[in-house]
Tab-separated table of C-alpha atoms in Angstrom:
chain	number	residue	atom	x	y	z
A	158	MET	CA	-10.864	-9.152	2.438
A	159	ARG	CA	-10.799	-5.413	3.385
A	160	LYS	CA	-7.626	-6.024	5.121
A	161	VAL	CA	-5.864	-8.018	2.106
A	162	LEU	CA	-7.230	-4.988	0.002
A	163	ALA	CA	-4.801	-2.473	1.549
A	164	CYS	CA	-1.977	-4.835	1.757
A	165	THR	CA	-2.210	-5.270	-1.924
A	166	ALA	CA	-2.701	-2.190	-2.532
A	167	LEU	CA	0.698	-1.386	-0.942
A	168	PHE	CA	2.409	-3.404	-3.671
A	169	LEU	CA	0.271	-1.595	-6.173
A	170	ALA	CA	-0.487	0.488	-1.047
A	171	LEU	CA	-3.336	3.607	-12.237
A	172	MET	CA	-8.696	7.892	-27.405
A	173	ALA	CA	-6.427	4.975	-28.447
A	174	GLY	CA	-3.167	6.135	-29.659
A	175	CYS	CA	-3.604	9.339	-28.059
A	176	HIS	CA	-0.755	11.129	-25.826
A	177	ASP	CA	-1.590	12.271	-22.243
A	178	SER	CA	-1.044	15.896	-23.201
A	179	THR	CA	-3.197	17.626	-20.204
A	180	LEU	CA	-0.703	15.781	-17.918
A	181	THR	CA	2.034	18.034	-19.084
A	182	ASN	CA	-0.060	21.293	-18.980
A	183	SER	CA	1.720	22.461	-15.947
A	184	THR	CA	3.794	25.836	-16.008
A	185	PHE	CA	7.191	24.744	-15.071
A	186	VAL	CA	9.052	28.205	-13.547
A	187	GLY	CA	12.929	27.968	-13.993
A	188	GLN	CA	15.584	24.630	-14.205
A	189	ASP	CA	14.759	24.061	-10.053
A	190	THR	CA	10.726	23.460	-10.908
A	191	ASP	CA	11.969	20.578	-13.949
A	192	SER	CA	14.384	19.152	-11.787
A	193	LEU	CA	11.891	18.534	-9.057
A	194	PHE	CA	9.621	16.999	-11.220
A	195	PHE	CA	11.945	14.783	-13.208
A	196	HIS	CA	12.537	13.080	-9.626
A	197	THR	CA	9.551	13.210	-7.858
A	198	GLU	CA	8.372	9.806	-8.876
A	199	ASP	CA	11.772	8.275	-7.278
A	200	GLU	CA	11.500	10.296	-4.221
A	201	ILE	CA	7.955	9.568	-3.526
A	202	GLU	CA	8.347	5.516	-3.826
A	203	GLN	CA	11.724	5.961	-1.759
A	204	ALA	CA	9.647	7.766	1.265
A	205	PHE	CA	6.777	5.499	0.914
A	206	SER	CA	9.048	2.542	1.657
A	207	SER	CA	10.743	4.937	4.728
A	208	SER	CA	7.551	5.186	6.234
A	209	PHE	CA	7.287	1.374	6.988
A	210	ALA	CA	10.814	1.353	7.970
A	211	LEU	CA	10.918	4.592	10.194
A	212	GLY	CA	7.332	4.069	11.826
A	213	ASN	CA	6.118	7.622	10.384
A	214	MET	CA	5.102	9.448	7.341
A	215	ASP	CA	7.228	12.664	7.840
A	216	THR	CA	9.240	12.290	4.509
A	217	LEU	CA	5.991	11.855	2.441
A	218	VAL	CA	4.711	14.785	3.936
A	219	ARG	CA	7.321	16.919	3.378
A	220	LEU	CA	7.274	16.141	-0.281
A	221	GLU	CA	3.662	16.730	-0.472
A	222	LYS	CA	3.745	20.257	0.927
A	223	ARG	CA	6.600	21.066	-1.462
A	224	LEU	CA	4.538	20.165	-4.168
A	225	GLN	CA	2.091	22.687	-2.809
A	226	ALA	CA	3.651	25.468	-4.173
A	227	PHE	CA	3.209	24.288	-7.728
A	228	ASP	CA	0.033	24.742	-9.664
A	229	GLY	CA	-1.244	22.300	-12.875
A	230	PRO	CA	-2.386	18.959	-13.463
A	231	LEU	CA	1.440	17.329	-12.945
A	232	ALA	CA	1.667	18.936	-9.420
A	233	ALA	CA	-1.731	17.631	-8.233
A	234	TYR	CA	-1.300	14.190	-9.917
A	235	TRP	CA	1.534	13.540	-7.653
A	236	ARG	CA	-0.118	15.411	-4.369
A	237	GLY	CA	-2.711	12.877	-5.407
A	238	TYR	CA	-0.748	9.900	-5.693
A	239	ILE	CA	1.190	10.900	-2.194
A	240	ALA	CA	-2.545	10.825	-0.635
A	241	TYR	CA	-2.930	7.581	-1.688
A	242	LEU	CA	0.238	6.052	-0.738
A	243	GLN	CA	-0.373	7.881	2.658
A	244	GLY	CA	-4.088	6.201	2.878
A	245	ILE	CA	-2.316	2.664	2.473
A	246	TYR	CA	0.251	3.342	5.070
A	247	LEU	CA	-2.326	4.665	7.544
A	248	PHE	CA	-4.698	1.401	6.609
A	249	THR	CA	-2.085	-0.958	7.026
A	250	GLU	CA	-1.327	1.007	10.578
A	251	ASN	CA	-5.007	0.267	11.377
A	252	LYS	CA	-5.465	4.248	11.470
A	253	ARG	CA	-8.630	3.572	9.220
A	254	ASP	CA	-10.446	7.043	9.967
A	255	SER	CA	-7.120	8.908	8.707
A	256	SER	CA	-6.819	7.092	5.741
A	257	SER	CA	-9.896	7.556	4.683
A	258	LEU	CA	-8.946	11.229	5.118
A	259	TYR	CA	-6.138	11.010	3.058
A	260	ILE	CA	-7.895	9.039	0.328
A	261	GLU	CA	-10.554	12.138	0.026
A	262	GLN	CA	-7.792	14.757	-0.170
A	263	GLY	CA	-6.475	12.757	-2.878
A	264	ILE	CA	-9.800	12.684	-4.736
A	265	GLU	CA	-10.347	16.526	-4.132
A	266	VAL	CA	-6.643	17.523	-5.388
A	267	LEU	CA	-7.051	15.580	-8.420
A	268	LYS	CA	-10.176	16.426	-9.278
A	269	SER	CA	-9.483	20.298	-8.868
A	270	GLN	CA	-7.406	20.127	-12.380
A	271	GLU	CA	-8.456	19.046	-16.221
A	272	LEU	CA	-8.065	15.517	-16.154
A	273	SER	CA	-5.917	13.157	-17.832
A	274	SER	CA	-5.601	9.333	-18.626
A	275	GLU	CA	-3.155	9.280	-15.743
A	276	SER	CA	-4.924	11.271	-13.329
A	277	SER	CA	-8.080	9.260	-14.418
A	278	ALA	CA	-6.675	6.248	-13.488
A	279	LEU	CA	-5.224	7.302	-10.352
A	280	LEU	CA	-9.122	8.654	-9.218
A	281	GLY	CA	-10.250	5.044	-10.357
A	282	MET	CA	-7.829	3.864	-7.721
A	283	LEU	CA	-8.817	6.142	-5.010
A	284	TYR	CA	-12.343	5.572	-5.377
A	285	ASN	CA	-11.711	2.118	-5.390
A	286	PHE	CA	-9.914	1.877	-2.214
A	287	SER	CA	-12.487	4.010	-0.697
A	288	VAL	CA	-15.265	1.736	-0.932
A	289	GLN	CA	-14.031	0.065	2.639
A	290	PHE	CA	-14.766	2.959	4.097
A	291	SER	CA	-18.391	3.189	2.902
A	292	SER	CA	-21.721	1.955	3.799
A	293	ASN	CA	-23.029	-1.191	2.095
A	294	VAL	CA	-25.477	1.358	0.493
A	295	MET	CA	-22.853	3.083	-0.922
A	296	ILE	CA	-20.496	0.504	-2.355
A	297	PRO	CA	-22.129	0.158	-5.572
A	298	VAL	CA	-21.975	3.816	-6.066
A	299	ILE	CA	-18.771	4.302	-5.254
A	300	SER	CA	-17.636	1.117	-7.373
A	301	HIS	CA	-19.278	2.526	-10.406
A	302	LYS	CA	-17.358	5.509	-10.057
A	303	ALA	CA	-14.282	3.914	-9.870
A	304	ASP	CA	-15.129	1.948	-12.782
A	305	SER	CA	-16.182	5.232	-14.793
A	306	TYR	CA	-12.778	7.116	-14.199
A	307	PHE	CA	-11.114	3.614	-15.502
A	308	GLN	CA	-13.193	4.341	-18.491
A	309	GLN	CA	-12.197	7.604	-19.222
A	310	SER	CA	-8.781	6.753	-18.763
A	311	LEU	CA	-8.955	4.317	-21.288
A	312	ALA	CA	-10.573	6.775	-23.457
A	313	LEU	CA	-8.193	9.333	-23.420
A	314	ASP	CA	-5.172	6.723	-23.685
A	315	SER	CA	-5.617	2.967	-24.178
A	316	ASN	CA	-1.901	2.518	-23.321
A	317	ASN	CA	-1.996	3.336	-19.695
A	318	LEU	CA	-0.523	0.470	-17.851
A	319	ARG	CA	-1.701	1.622	-14.535
A	320	CYS	CA	-5.280	1.649	-15.547
A	321	TYR	CA	-5.190	-1.634	-16.543
A	322	LEU	CA	-3.262	-2.472	-12.760
A	323	GLY	CA	-6.084	-0.686	-11.462
A	324	MET	CA	-8.727	-2.473	-13.121
A	325	ALA	CA	-7.129	-5.908	-12.912
A	326	ASN	CA	-7.077	-4.630	-8.685
A	327	LYS	CA	-10.671	-4.101	-8.470
A	328	ASP	CA	-11.998	-7.238	-10.070
A	329	TYR	CA	-9.378	-9.146	-8.110
A	330	TYR	CA	-11.158	-8.122	-4.858
A	331	THR	CA	-14.629	-8.222	-5.788
A	332	PRO	CA	-16.034	-11.283	-4.849
A	333	GLU	CA	-17.354	-13.561	-7.325
A	334	LYS	CA	-20.998	-13.113	-6.402
A	335	PHE	CA	-20.447	-9.665	-7.303
A	336	GLY	CA	-19.162	-10.719	-10.546
A	337	GLY	CA	-15.380	-10.070	-9.745
A	338	LYS	CA	-12.362	-12.454	-10.429
A	339	LYS	CA	-13.130	-13.228	-13.900
A	340	ASN	CA	-10.653	-10.502	-16.210
A	341	VAL	CA	-7.659	-10.090	-13.750
A	342	ASN	CA	-5.581	-12.546	-15.389
A	343	ASP	CA	-6.389	-10.769	-18.986
A	344	LEU	CA	-5.940	-7.211	-17.224
A	345	LEU	CA	-2.782	-7.876	-15.623
A	346	GLN	CA	-1.122	-9.583	-18.819
A	347	LYS	CA	-2.499	-6.072	-21.155
A	348	ALA	CA	-1.071	-4.210	-18.503
A	349	LEU	CA	2.463	-5.846	-19.158
A	350	THR	CA	2.393	-5.158	-22.699
A	351	LYS	CA	1.933	-1.404	-22.371
A	352	PRO	CA	4.786	0.959	-21.850
A	353	ASP	CA	6.125	2.519	-18.565
A	354	ARG	CA	5.030	5.758	-19.424
A	355	LEU	CA	2.640	7.549	-21.831
A	356	ASP	CA	5.216	9.866	-23.007
A	357	GLU	CA	9.057	10.321	-23.499
A	358	ASP	CA	8.651	12.956	-20.656
A	359	ALA	CA	10.413	11.619	-17.712
A	360	ARG	CA	8.255	13.868	-15.494
A	361	LEU	CA	5.338	11.023	-16.353
A	362	PRO	CA	4.571	8.410	-14.147
A	363	SER	CA	6.217	5.132	-14.588
A	364	TRP	CA	5.329	3.251	-11.935
A	365	GLY	CA	3.275	-0.033	-11.762
A	366	ARG	CA	5.141	-2.908	-13.691
A	367	GLU	CA	6.198	-4.632	-10.558
A	368	GLN	CA	2.767	-4.354	-8.964
A	369	ALA	CA	1.100	-6.060	-11.825
A	370	TYR	CA	3.793	-8.872	-11.917
A	371	GLU	CA	3.130	-9.256	-7.971
A	372	LEU	CA	-0.834	-9.380	-8.392
A	373	LEU	CA	-0.577	-11.424	-11.160
A	374	ILE	CA	1.549	-14.151	-9.566
A	375	ARG	CA	-0.407	-14.075	-6.152
A	376	HIS	CA	-3.462	-14.862	-8.500
A	377	ASN	CA	-2.138	-17.347	-10.442
A	378	PHE	CA	-1.122	-19.244	-7.503
A	379	GLU	CA	-4.391	-18.839	-5.601
A	380	SER	CA	-6.632	-20.504	-8.733
A	381	GLY	CA	-4.179	-23.518	-8.771
A	382	LYS	CA	-2.141	-22.345	-11.552
A	383	VAL	CA	1.226	-22.737	-9.821
A	384	ALA	CA	3.229	-23.681	-12.992
A	385	ALA	CA	1.880	-20.484	-14.602
A	386	ALA	CA	2.999	-18.307	-11.516
A	387	LYS	CA	6.356	-19.764	-10.900
A	388	THR	CA	6.633	-18.515	-14.881
A	389	TYR	CA	5.700	-15.025	-14.292
A	390	TYR	CA	7.454	-15.349	-11.210
A	391	LYS	CA	11.261	-16.447	-12.749
A	392	GLU	CA	10.106	-13.364	-15.605
A	393	ALA	CA	9.685	-10.933	-12.937
A	394	VAL	CA	12.850	-11.471	-10.715
A	395	GLU	CA	14.759	-11.350	-13.489
A	396	LEU	CA	13.378	-7.787	-14.549
A	397	PHE	CA	13.214	-6.958	-11.122
A	398	PRO	CA	15.873	-8.694	-9.078
A	399	MET	CA	16.051	-6.133	-6.138
A	400	ASN	CA	12.422	-5.768	-5.607
A	401	TYR	CA	11.749	-6.653	-2.187
A	402	GLN	CA	7.936	-7.501	-2.494
A	403	LEU	CA	8.670	-9.907	-5.678
A	404	ILE	CA	11.541	-11.787	-3.856
A	405	ARG	CA	9.155	-12.043	-0.794
A	406	LEU	CA	6.839	-14.508	-3.045
A	407	SER	CA	9.745	-17.060	-3.234
A	408	SER	CA	8.255	-18.274	-0.288
A	409	LEU	CA	5.060	-19.443	-2.103
A	410	PHE	CA	6.814	-21.877	-4.215
A	411	LEU	CA	8.654	-23.708	-1.270
A	412	GLU	CA	7.882	-27.466	-0.677
């Protein structure tokens, strides 16, 4: 189950109506800095994909080092996101100890700044991922921390797609005997009703919709709701025809 958590995290590898203003409170100096943050998300996603193709995460490391030159919650968010993806990559490479270190690093970076809806959602994801490195005694404590950050994220902005995705992922991987697998569908469907960004500022995160579709398709298929899974699959590939992970799901429906 824990191995599956990492694989799905790969596709992952985050007060009602309020704008997430604290995330954009950084001090930006000059056009070059603005340009950096306008393209940061695309660069990170491309670097993450190339890590698997090249067999190393050198590009992610370079991006993280570049972001260290900037202060504020926005730079911290993207550094935390990179650490999350590095943790996922290393876990899939069976380097659990190194993966755990990067997840802890992401948590520390995010907690060094004032928290926003986005950084709280990402913290929830990081803590949820860290459960697989924890002792049985600590799992309930860390799971509660993840829940607390998800709730904080929603309190700051209830329109956060990534928060609903994070909560759905947590519920999906929680065994039924511990109260899991009850709200996956509802949480993912709610995620898909939310905007990609909480604000029109193009420097803010917009990822998560493809991952929500991927998990929704898998969950419905595994629950025996094949017709629903096919419907979500068709909708997803129409929206994201070049998404490799979604295309791969076609194998679920082969006779």
